[in-house]
Short mmCIF file of C-alpha atoms and ligand atoms in Angstrom, two decimals:
data_model
loop_
_atom_site.label_atom_id
_atom_site.label_comp_id
_atom_site.label_asym_id
_atom_site.label_seq_id
_atom_site.Cartn_x
_atom_site.Cartn_y
_atom_site.Cartn_z
CA MET A 150 266.38 216.50 121.59
CA CYS A 151 270.06 217.44 121.53
CA ALA A 152 270.39 221.20 121.30
CA ASP A 153 273.93 221.73 122.62
CA LEU A 154 272.83 224.65 124.76
CA GLU A 155 275.45 226.34 126.91
CA ILE A 156 274.47 229.01 129.42
CA THR A 157 276.91 231.69 130.53
CA ILE A 158 276.27 234.08 133.37
CA THR A 159 278.51 237.14 133.66
CA ASN A 160 278.42 239.52 136.61
CA GLY A 161 274.98 238.23 137.61
CA SER A 162 273.13 239.81 140.49
CA LEU A 163 269.74 238.76 141.81
CA ARG A 164 267.59 240.19 144.57
CA TYR A 165 264.06 239.50 145.74
CA HIS A 166 261.73 242.47 145.65
CA SER A 167 261.20 243.80 149.14
CA THR A 168 257.95 243.14 150.96
CA LYS A 169 256.13 245.33 153.49
CA ASN A 170 257.71 243.32 156.30
CA ASP A 171 261.19 243.29 154.86
CA GLN A 172 262.39 246.55 153.41
CA GLN A 173 266.03 245.49 153.24
CA ASN A 174 265.93 244.07 149.74
CA ASN A 175 269.48 242.69 149.87
CA ALA A 176 270.94 240.87 146.88
CA VAL A 177 271.03 237.08 147.29
CA ILE A 178 273.56 236.70 144.46
CA LYS A 179 276.14 239.21 143.24
CA ASP A 180 279.14 239.15 140.87
CA LEU A 181 278.14 235.69 139.73
CA ASN A 182 280.20 234.25 136.88
CA LEU A 183 279.64 230.71 135.74
CA THR A 184 279.28 228.55 132.66
CA ILE A 185 276.76 225.75 132.38
CA ALA A 186 278.33 223.57 129.72
CA ALA A 187 276.28 222.06 126.89
CA ASN A 188 275.18 218.45 127.37
CA LYS A 189 277.14 218.15 130.63
CA TRP A 190 276.31 218.05 134.32
CA THR A 191 277.08 221.24 136.22
CA CYS A 192 276.71 220.77 139.98
CA LEU A 193 276.20 223.51 142.54
CA VAL A 194 277.15 223.13 146.19
CA GLY A 195 277.00 225.69 148.96
CA LYS A 196 275.70 226.10 152.48
CA SER A 197 272.00 226.19 153.18
CA GLY A 198 270.43 229.53 152.29
CA CYS A 199 273.28 230.75 150.07
CA GLY A 200 271.10 231.06 146.96
CA LYS A 201 271.37 227.79 144.99
CA SER A 202 267.61 227.25 144.61
CA THR A 203 267.10 230.93 143.86
CA LEU A 204 269.57 230.66 140.99
CA ILE A 205 267.98 227.64 139.33
CA LYS A 206 264.43 228.86 139.91
CA PHE A 207 265.50 232.07 138.18
CA LEU A 208 266.88 230.06 135.25
CA ALA A 209 263.64 228.05 135.18
CA GLY A 210 261.68 231.30 134.82
CA LEU A 211 259.88 230.76 138.13
CA LEU A 212 260.93 234.04 139.77
CA ASN A 213 260.37 236.63 137.09
CA GLU A 214 257.78 238.58 139.02
CA ARG A 215 259.54 238.31 142.34
CA THR A 216 263.15 239.17 141.61
CA GLN A 217 265.31 241.79 140.04
CA TRP A 218 268.15 240.62 137.82
CA HIS A 219 271.25 242.44 136.63
CA GLY A 220 274.01 240.99 134.53
CA GLN A 221 274.45 239.03 131.35
CA LEU A 222 272.71 235.75 130.73
CA ASN A 223 273.89 234.31 127.43
CA ILE A 224 272.47 231.23 125.78
CA SER A 225 274.73 229.74 123.12
CA ASP A 226 272.06 229.91 120.40
CA ASN A 227 270.98 233.44 121.43
CA GLN A 228 267.38 232.30 121.97
CA PRO A 229 265.50 232.83 125.25
CA LEU A 230 265.50 230.09 127.88
CA ALA A 231 261.73 230.22 128.29
CA GLY A 232 260.01 227.04 127.17
CA ARG A 233 263.25 225.06 126.98
CA VAL A 234 263.77 224.19 130.63
CA ALA A 235 262.52 221.27 132.70
CA TYR A 236 262.67 221.90 136.45
CA MET A 237 262.69 219.09 138.97
CA ALA A 238 262.12 220.17 142.56
CA GLN A 239 263.52 218.51 145.68
CA GLN A 240 260.08 217.11 146.44
CA ASP A 241 258.68 214.92 143.70
CA LEU A 242 255.45 217.01 143.59
CA LEU A 243 253.39 214.04 142.39
CA LEU A 244 249.65 214.66 142.49
CA PRO A 245 248.18 212.14 144.94
CA TRP A 246 244.89 211.70 143.08
CA LEU A 247 246.52 210.82 139.74
CA THR A 248 247.96 207.46 138.73
CA VAL A 249 251.66 207.09 138.02
CA LEU A 250 250.97 207.27 134.27
CA ASP A 251 248.83 210.39 134.57
CA ASN A 252 251.44 212.02 136.81
CA VAL A 253 254.07 211.45 134.12
CA CYS A 254 251.75 213.04 131.55
CA VAL A 255 250.66 215.91 133.77
CA SER A 256 252.94 218.61 132.36
CA SER A 257 251.32 218.14 128.95
CA LYS A 258 248.11 219.53 130.45
CA PHE A 259 249.96 222.82 131.01
CA GLY A 260 251.54 222.81 127.56
CA HIS A 261 255.11 222.10 128.77
CA HIS A 262 256.04 219.60 126.14
CA ASN A 263 257.51 219.72 122.70
CA HIS A 264 255.11 217.49 120.84
CA SER A 265 251.95 219.03 119.49
CA SER A 266 250.15 215.69 119.16
CA THR A 267 248.95 214.26 122.44
CA ALA A 268 247.70 211.06 120.80
CA ASN A 269 250.93 209.18 121.50
CA LEU A 270 251.68 210.92 124.79
CA LYS A 271 250.66 207.98 126.94
CA GLN A 272 252.65 205.62 124.77
CA ARG A 273 255.75 207.77 125.20
CA ALA A 274 255.07 208.00 128.93
CA MET A 275 254.83 204.20 129.11
CA THR A 276 258.15 203.86 127.26
CA LEU A 277 259.76 206.20 129.79
CA LEU A 278 258.19 204.30 132.69
CA GLU A 279 259.72 201.16 131.22
CA GLN A 280 263.13 202.84 131.09
CA VAL A 281 262.89 203.83 134.76
CA GLY A 282 261.67 200.33 135.63
CA LEU A 283 258.11 201.24 136.61
CA ALA A 284 255.95 200.12 133.69
CA ASP A 285 254.19 197.56 135.89
CA LYS A 286 253.32 200.32 138.41
CA HIS A 287 251.67 202.69 135.95
CA GLN A 288 248.19 202.29 137.42
CA LEU A 289 249.21 202.79 141.04
CA LEU A 290 248.77 206.00 143.02
CA PRO A 291 251.86 207.82 144.36
CA GLN A 292 251.18 206.79 147.97
CA GLN A 293 251.62 203.15 146.91
CA LEU A 294 255.25 203.81 145.86
CA SER A 295 258.55 204.00 147.73
CA GLY A 296 260.57 207.24 147.80
CA GLY A 297 262.95 205.97 145.10
CA MET A 298 260.04 204.93 142.88
CA ARG A 299 258.43 208.35 143.28
CA GLN A 300 261.66 210.02 142.21
CA ARG A 301 261.78 207.78 139.15
CA VAL A 302 258.23 208.85 138.28
CA ALA A 303 259.35 212.47 138.66
CA LEU A 304 262.29 211.72 136.34
CA ALA A 305 259.99 210.16 133.74
CA ARG A 306 257.74 213.24 133.98
CA THR A 307 260.80 215.48 133.48
CA LEU A 308 261.99 213.42 130.50
CA LEU A 309 258.56 213.50 128.87
CA GLN A 310 258.85 217.28 128.67
CA ASP A 311 261.88 216.60 126.44
CA GLN A 312 263.53 219.94 127.12
CA PRO A 313 267.22 220.47 126.34
CA ILE A 314 267.93 221.97 129.77
CA VAL A 315 267.14 220.12 132.99
CA LEU A 316 267.48 221.85 136.36
CA MET A 317 267.30 219.62 139.45
CA ASP A 318 267.17 220.72 143.08
CA GLU A 319 268.48 217.91 145.33
CA PRO A 320 266.51 215.13 143.62
CA PHE A 321 268.31 212.34 145.51
CA SER A 322 268.46 213.82 149.00
CA ALA A 323 265.68 211.71 150.54
CA LEU A 324 266.97 208.35 149.31
CA ASP A 325 268.99 205.56 150.91
CA ALA A 326 272.58 205.13 149.71
CA VAL A 327 272.03 202.21 147.34
CA THR A 328 268.87 203.65 145.75
CA ARG A 329 270.63 206.97 145.41
CA TYR A 330 273.65 205.38 143.69
CA ARG A 331 271.48 203.44 141.26
CA LEU A 332 269.25 206.42 140.47
CA GLN A 333 272.30 208.61 139.86
CA ASP A 334 273.46 206.11 137.24
CA LEU A 335 269.99 206.00 135.69
CA PHE A 336 269.72 209.80 135.56
CA VAL A 337 273.17 210.08 133.94
CA LYS A 338 272.12 207.55 131.31
CA LEU A 339 268.72 209.07 130.54
CA LEU A 340 269.87 212.71 130.64
CA LYS A 341 272.90 212.04 128.47
CA HIS A 342 272.11 214.64 125.79
CA LYS A 343 270.78 217.32 128.10
CA THR A 344 272.40 220.36 129.68
CA VAL A 345 271.94 219.54 133.34
CA VAL A 346 272.26 221.60 136.53
CA LEU A 347 272.15 219.67 139.80
CA ILE A 348 272.03 221.19 143.27
CA THR A 349 273.39 218.93 145.96
CA HIS A 350 274.46 219.17 149.59
CA ASP A 351 276.46 215.98 149.30
CA PRO A 352 280.18 216.30 148.38
CA GLN A 353 280.26 212.63 147.37
CA GLU A 354 277.35 213.11 144.96
CA ALA A 355 278.94 216.29 143.56
CA ILE A 356 282.20 214.47 142.83
CA ARG A 357 280.46 211.44 141.42
CA LEU A 358 278.28 213.38 138.94
CA SER A 359 279.94 216.69 138.01
CA ASP A 360 281.45 217.57 134.69
CA ARG A 361 281.75 221.02 136.21
CA LEU A 362 281.41 221.96 139.82
CA TYR A 363 280.79 225.34 141.42
CA MET A 364 280.53 226.35 145.02
CA LEU A 365 278.29 229.29 145.91
CA GLN A 366 279.66 231.16 148.87
CA GLY A 367 279.47 234.54 150.56
CA GLU A 368 276.58 236.91 151.21
CA PRO A 369 275.57 237.84 148.57
CA ALA A 370 276.77 234.65 146.91
CA PHE A 371 279.30 234.35 144.12
CA ALA A 372 280.50 231.17 142.39
CA THR A 373 283.91 229.53 142.59
CA ALA A 374 284.83 226.72 140.20
CA LEU A 375 286.19 223.66 142.00
CA SER A 376 288.58 221.08 140.60
CA LEU A 377 287.45 217.55 139.76
CA PRO A 378 289.14 214.16 139.35
CA THR A 379 290.53 213.39 135.92
CA SER A 380 288.11 210.46 135.42
CA LEU A 381 284.68 210.94 133.83
CA PRO A 382 281.33 210.85 135.68
CA PRO A 383 279.63 208.86 137.03
CA ARG A 384 282.80 208.29 139.04
CA ARG A 385 283.68 205.42 141.26
CA PHE A 386 284.64 206.05 144.86
CA ASP A 387 288.43 205.86 144.63
CA ALA A 388 291.26 207.63 146.43
CA GLU A 389 291.30 210.57 144.03
CA SER A 390 287.54 211.12 144.45
CA ALA A 391 287.91 210.86 148.21
CA SER A 392 290.49 213.63 148.35
CA HIS A 393 288.30 215.92 146.22
CA GLN A 394 285.33 215.15 148.47
CA GLN A 395 287.36 216.04 151.53
CA ARG A 396 288.35 219.34 149.91
CA ILE A 397 284.69 220.23 149.23
CA PHE A 398 283.75 219.25 152.75
CA ASP A 399 286.53 221.47 154.15
CA LEU A 400 285.39 224.41 152.01
CA LEU A 401 281.76 223.95 153.08
CA ALA A 402 282.77 223.62 156.73
CA HIS A 403 284.86 226.77 156.44
CA ASP A 404 281.85 228.60 154.98
CA HIS A 405 279.70 227.47 157.93
CA ASP A 406 282.13 228.93 160.51
N1 LIG B 772 260.51 234.17 147.88
C1 LIG B 772 261.52 234.71 148.56
N2 LIG B 772 261.47 236.00 148.95
C2 LIG B 772 262.49 236.58 149.63
N3 LIG B 772 263.63 235.93 149.97
C3 LIG B 772 263.73 234.64 149.63
C4 LIG B 772 262.70 233.95 148.90
N4 LIG B 772 263.10 232.67 148.70
C5 LIG B 772 264.32 232.55 149.26
N5 LIG B 772 264.69 233.73 149.81
C6 LIG B 772 265.96 234.01 150.49
O1 LIG B 772 267.01 233.86 149.55
C7 LIG B 772 268.14 233.28 150.19
C8 LIG B 772 268.58 232.05 149.39
O2 LIG B 772 267.59 231.05 149.51
P1 LIG B 772 267.67 229.72 148.62
O3 LIG B 772 266.44 228.92 148.88
O4 LIG B 772 268.00 230.09 147.25
O5 LIG B 772 268.95 229.03 149.29
P2 LIG B 772 269.56 227.57 149.05
O6 LIG B 772 271.03 227.76 148.91
O7 LIG B 772 268.85 226.88 147.96
O8 LIG B 772 269.23 226.88 150.44
P3 LIG B 772 268.97 225.32 150.80
O9 LIG B 772 270.27 224.62 150.50
O10 LIG B 772 268.66 225.36 152.26
O11 LIG B 772 267.82 224.84 149.96
C9 LIG B 772 267.75 232.97 151.63
O12 LIG B 772 268.22 234.01 152.44
C10 LIG B 772 266.25 232.99 151.59
O13 LIG B 772 265.72 233.44 152.81
#
Protein backbone atom coordinates (compact mmCIF):
# COMPACT_ATOMS: atom_id res chain seq x y z
CA MET A 1 0.00 0.00 0.00
CA CYS A 2 1.35 3.43 -0.94
CA ALA A 3 -0.72 6.10 0.75
CA ASP A 4 1.67 9.07 0.70
CA LEU A 5 0.86 9.95 4.29
CA GLU A 6 2.67 12.89 5.82
CA ILE A 7 2.29 13.69 9.52
CA THR A 8 2.79 17.20 10.85
CA ILE A 9 2.97 18.05 14.52
CA THR A 10 2.62 21.70 15.52
CA ASN A 11 3.14 22.97 19.06
CA GLY A 12 2.73 19.43 20.43
CA SER A 13 2.76 18.85 24.15
CA LEU A 14 2.43 15.49 25.88
CA ARG A 15 2.30 14.58 29.55
CA TYR A 16 1.61 11.36 31.40
CA HIS A 17 -1.32 11.47 33.78
CA SER A 18 -0.07 11.69 37.34
CA THR A 19 -0.21 8.66 39.60
CA LYS A 20 -0.74 8.50 43.36
CA ASN A 21 3.01 8.24 43.84
CA ASP A 22 3.91 10.98 41.42
CA GLN A 23 1.77 14.08 41.59
CA GLN A 24 4.15 16.20 39.53
CA ASN A 25 2.62 15.45 36.15
CA ASN A 26 5.32 17.29 34.18
CA ALA A 27 5.16 17.43 30.39
CA VAL A 28 7.59 15.05 28.66
CA ILE A 29 7.28 16.93 25.35
CA LYS A 30 6.43 20.60 24.79
CA ASP A 31 6.49 23.00 21.82
CA LEU A 32 7.17 20.10 19.50
CA ASN A 33 7.19 20.95 15.79
CA LEU A 34 8.13 18.33 13.26
CA THR A 35 7.16 16.87 9.91
CA ILE A 36 7.22 13.17 9.17
CA ALA A 37 7.53 13.16 5.40
CA ALA A 38 5.47 10.80 3.23
CA ASN A 39 7.23 7.61 2.10
CA LYS A 40 10.52 8.72 3.67
CA TRP A 41 12.54 7.78 6.73
CA THR A 42 12.39 10.28 9.58
CA CYS A 43 14.89 9.45 12.32
CA LEU A 44 14.76 10.65 15.91
CA VAL A 45 17.83 10.90 18.12
CA GLY A 46 18.12 12.24 21.64
CA LYS A 47 19.50 11.28 25.01
CA SER A 48 17.97 8.45 26.99
CA GLY A 49 14.72 9.43 28.68
CA CYS A 50 14.08 12.55 26.57
CA GLY A 51 10.76 11.28 25.20
CA LYS A 52 11.45 9.52 21.87
CA SER A 53 9.55 6.32 22.71
CA THR A 54 6.75 8.33 24.29
CA LEU A 55 6.32 10.23 21.02
CA ILE A 56 6.11 7.20 18.76
CA LYS A 57 3.95 5.22 21.19
CA PHE A 58 1.61 8.20 21.18
CA LEU A 59 1.55 8.16 17.36
CA ALA A 60 0.93 4.40 17.47
CA GLY A 61 -2.12 5.01 19.66
CA LEU A 62 -0.62 3.06 22.56
CA LEU A 63 -0.84 5.85 25.16
CA ASN A 64 -4.31 7.25 24.70
CA GLU A 65 -5.50 6.40 28.18
CA ARG A 66 -2.28 7.36 29.89
CA THR A 67 -1.35 10.72 28.43
CA GLN A 68 -2.71 14.15 27.81
CA TRP A 69 -2.02 15.72 24.44
CA HIS A 70 -2.19 19.34 23.32
CA GLY A 71 -1.31 20.66 19.92
CA GLN A 72 -2.04 19.95 16.30
CA LEU A 73 -1.52 16.56 14.74
CA ASN A 74 -2.25 16.76 11.03
CA ILE A 75 -2.33 13.81 8.68
CA SER A 76 -2.05 14.76 5.02
CA ASP A 77 -5.29 13.00 4.06
CA ASN A 78 -7.15 14.37 7.12
CA GLN A 79 -8.04 10.85 8.28
CA PRO A 80 -7.19 9.53 11.76
CA LEU A 81 -3.96 7.60 12.31
CA ALA A 82 -5.73 4.77 14.11
CA GLY A 83 -5.57 1.49 12.23
CA ARG A 84 -2.91 2.73 9.81
CA VAL A 85 0.21 2.33 11.92
CA ALA A 86 2.53 -0.63 12.42
CA TYR A 87 4.68 -0.36 15.54
CA MET A 88 7.90 -2.30 15.96
CA ALA A 89 9.32 -2.27 19.47
CA GLN A 90 12.99 -2.47 20.43
CA GLN A 91 12.47 -6.05 21.57
CA ASP A 92 11.20 -8.34 18.85
CA LEU A 93 8.28 -9.48 21.09
CA LEU A 94 8.08 -12.87 19.39
CA LEU A 95 5.86 -15.35 21.21
CA PRO A 96 8.09 -18.25 22.28
CA TRP A 97 5.43 -20.93 21.88
CA LEU A 98 4.59 -20.03 18.27
CA THR A 99 6.56 -21.01 15.18
CA VAL A 100 8.23 -18.36 13.04
CA LEU A 101 5.35 -18.53 10.55
CA ASP A 102 2.69 -18.20 13.25
CA ASN A 103 4.59 -15.30 14.82
CA VAL A 104 4.53 -13.47 11.48
CA CYS A 105 0.78 -14.07 11.25
CA VAL A 106 0.04 -13.21 14.87
CA SER A 107 -1.19 -9.65 14.37
CA SER A 108 -3.98 -10.97 12.14
CA LYS A 109 -5.44 -12.64 15.22
CA PHE A 110 -5.95 -9.16 16.70
CA GLY A 111 -7.36 -7.72 13.48
CA HIS A 112 -4.33 -5.52 12.67
CA HIS A 113 -4.16 -6.23 8.99
CA ASN A 114 -5.69 -4.81 5.90
CA HIS A 115 -6.89 -7.95 4.21
CA SER A 116 -10.26 -9.30 5.19
CA SER A 117 -9.56 -12.79 3.84
CA THR A 118 -7.26 -14.85 6.04
CA ALA A 119 -7.19 -17.73 3.56
CA ASN A 120 -4.01 -16.52 1.88
CA LEU A 121 -2.46 -15.03 5.02
CA LYS A 122 0.04 -17.84 5.48
CA GLN A 123 0.99 -17.68 1.83
CA ARG A 124 1.68 -13.95 2.13
CA ALA A 125 3.62 -14.57 5.33
CA MET A 126 5.72 -17.19 3.55
CA THR A 127 6.44 -14.76 0.71
CA LEU A 128 7.61 -12.18 3.26
CA LEU A 129 9.73 -14.79 5.05
CA GLU A 130 11.32 -15.53 1.69
CA GLN A 131 12.07 -11.83 1.20
CA VAL A 132 13.78 -11.62 4.59
CA GLY A 133 15.66 -14.86 3.87
CA LEU A 134 13.93 -17.06 6.44
CA ALA A 135 11.54 -19.24 4.44
CA ASP A 136 13.48 -22.37 5.42
CA LYS A 137 13.12 -21.44 9.13
CA HIS A 138 9.35 -21.03 9.13
CA GLN A 139 8.72 -24.05 11.35
CA LEU A 140 11.31 -23.18 13.98
CA LEU A 141 10.58 -21.59 17.35
CA PRO A 142 12.03 -18.15 18.17
CA GLN A 143 14.60 -19.56 20.62
CA GLN A 144 16.17 -21.48 17.72
CA LEU A 145 17.00 -18.22 15.90
CA SER A 146 19.82 -15.69 16.17
CA GLY A 147 19.11 -12.07 17.19
CA GLY A 148 19.31 -10.89 13.57
CA MET A 149 16.94 -13.63 12.42
CA ARG A 150 14.46 -12.71 15.15
CA GLN A 151 14.51 -9.09 14.00
CA ARG A 152 13.84 -10.24 10.44
CA VAL A 153 10.83 -12.22 11.69
CA ALA A 154 9.64 -9.07 13.47
CA LEU A 155 10.09 -7.14 10.21
CA ALA A 156 8.08 -9.73 8.27
CA ARG A 157 5.35 -9.50 10.94
CA THR A 158 5.36 -5.70 10.59
CA LEU A 159 5.20 -5.91 6.79
CA LEU A 160 2.32 -8.38 6.89
CA GLN A 161 0.23 -5.73 8.63
CA ASP A 162 0.74 -3.70 5.43
CA GLN A 163 0.18 -0.34 7.09
CA PRO A 164 1.30 2.88 5.39
CA ILE A 165 3.05 4.16 8.52
CA VAL A 166 5.76 2.16 10.28
CA LEU A 167 7.15 3.30 13.63
CA MET A 168 10.30 1.54 14.86
CA ASP A 169 11.98 1.91 18.25
CA GLU A 170 15.68 0.98 17.98
CA PRO A 171 15.09 -2.20 15.95
CA PHE A 172 18.80 -2.73 15.22
CA SER A 173 20.32 -1.90 18.60
CA ALA A 174 21.05 -5.48 19.71
CA LEU A 175 22.80 -6.56 16.50
CA ASP A 176 26.44 -6.89 15.48
CA ALA A 177 27.77 -4.34 12.98
CA VAL A 178 27.57 -6.47 9.84
CA THR A 179 24.09 -7.87 10.59
CA ARG A 180 22.94 -4.38 11.43
CA TYR A 181 24.28 -2.97 8.14
CA ARG A 182 22.66 -5.71 6.08
CA LEU A 183 19.34 -5.47 7.91
CA GLN A 184 19.30 -1.69 7.45
CA ASP A 185 19.61 -2.23 3.70
CA LEU A 186 16.86 -4.85 3.77
CA PHE A 187 14.51 -2.63 5.79
CA VAL A 188 15.10 0.30 3.40
CA LYS A 189 14.27 -1.95 0.47
CA LEU A 190 11.15 -3.53 1.97
CA LEU A 191 9.78 -0.33 3.54
CA LYS A 192 10.32 1.70 0.39
CA HIS A 193 6.74 2.93 0.03
CA LYS A 194 6.04 3.47 3.71
CA THR A 195 6.22 6.56 5.91
CA VAL A 196 8.80 5.45 8.43
CA VAL A 197 9.89 6.80 11.82
CA LEU A 198 13.02 5.27 13.32
CA ILE A 199 14.36 5.93 16.80
CA THR A 200 18.06 5.35 17.14
CA HIS A 201 20.84 6.09 19.62
CA ASP A 202 23.47 5.60 16.95
CA PRO A 203 24.63 8.71 15.02
CA GLN A 204 26.06 6.49 12.27
CA GLU A 205 22.72 4.73 11.80
CA ALA A 206 20.86 8.07 11.83
CA ILE A 207 23.10 9.45 9.08
CA ARG A 208 22.98 6.27 7.06
CA LEU A 209 19.16 6.01 7.02
CA SER A 210 17.57 9.45 7.45
CA ASP A 211 15.71 11.39 4.82
CA ARG A 212 14.93 13.72 7.69
CA LEU A 213 16.57 13.83 11.06
CA TYR A 214 15.40 15.40 14.30
CA MET A 215 17.03 15.62 17.66
CA LEU A 216 14.81 15.73 20.74
CA GLN A 217 16.39 17.78 23.46
CA GLY A 218 15.51 19.68 26.61
CA GLU A 219 13.10 18.94 29.46
CA PRO A 220 10.35 18.93 28.32
CA ALA A 221 11.68 17.92 24.92
CA PHE A 222 11.36 19.85 21.68
CA ALA A 223 12.63 18.85 18.24
CA THR A 224 15.44 20.40 16.23
CA ALA A 225 15.94 19.46 12.57
CA LEU A 226 19.52 18.44 11.81
CA SER A 227 21.29 18.72 8.47
CA LEU A 228 22.13 15.64 6.39
CA PRO A 229 24.63 14.79 3.65
CA THR A 230 23.56 15.59 0.11
CA SER A 231 23.61 11.90 -0.91
CA LEU A 232 20.53 9.68 -0.57
CA PRO A 233 20.04 6.94 2.05
CA PRO A 234 21.14 4.27 2.67
CA ARG A 235 24.41 6.21 2.70
CA ARG A 236 27.90 4.90 2.53
CA PHE A 237 30.38 5.80 5.24
CA ASP A 238 32.30 8.60 3.53
CA ALA A 239 33.96 11.79 4.76
CA GLU A 240 30.78 13.86 4.49
CA SER A 241 28.80 11.30 6.51
CA ALA A 242 31.57 11.17 9.09
CA SER A 243 31.46 14.91 9.69
CA HIS A 244 27.66 14.83 10.11
CA GLN A 245 28.00 11.92 12.54
CA GLN A 246 30.54 13.85 14.56
CA ARG A 247 28.17 16.81 14.71
CA ILE A 248 25.33 14.62 16.05
CA PHE A 249 27.67 13.05 18.56
CA ASP A 250 28.78 16.50 19.74
CA LEU A 251 25.17 17.65 20.11
CA LEU A 252 24.23 14.50 22.05
CA ALA A 253 27.30 14.83 24.26
CA HIS A 254 26.44 18.46 24.93
CA ASP A 255 22.92 17.43 25.92
CA HIS A 256 24.33 14.87 28.37
CA ASP A 257 26.46 17.49 30.19
N1 LIG B 1 4.12 5.09 31.53
C1 LIG B 1 4.79 6.17 31.96
N2 LIG B 1 4.30 6.92 32.96
C2 LIG B 1 4.94 8.03 33.40
N3 LIG B 1 6.12 8.47 32.88
C3 LIG B 1 6.67 7.74 31.90
C4 LIG B 1 6.04 6.56 31.37
N4 LIG B 1 6.83 6.06 30.39
C5 LIG B 1 7.90 6.89 30.29
N5 LIG B 1 7.79 7.89 31.19
C6 LIG B 1 8.74 8.99 31.38
O1 LIG B 1 8.76 9.76 30.19
C7 LIG B 1 10.08 10.22 29.94
C8 LIG B 1 10.48 9.83 28.52
O2 LIG B 1 10.59 8.41 28.45
P1 LIG B 1 10.81 7.69 27.04
O3 LIG B 1 10.77 6.22 27.28
O4 LIG B 1 9.88 8.26 26.08
O5 LIG B 1 12.29 8.18 26.70
P2 LIG B 1 13.26 7.73 25.51
O6 LIG B 1 13.83 8.99 24.95
O7 LIG B 1 12.57 6.82 24.59
O8 LIG B 1 14.37 6.95 26.33
P3 LIG B 1 15.35 5.73 25.87
O9 LIG B 1 16.21 6.30 24.78
O10 LIG B 1 16.11 5.42 27.12
O11 LIG B 1 14.47 4.60 25.41
C9 LIG B 1 10.98 9.63 31.01
O12 LIG B 1 11.17 10.60 32.01
C10 LIG B 1 10.17 8.49 31.57
O13 LIG B 1 10.43 8.30 32.93
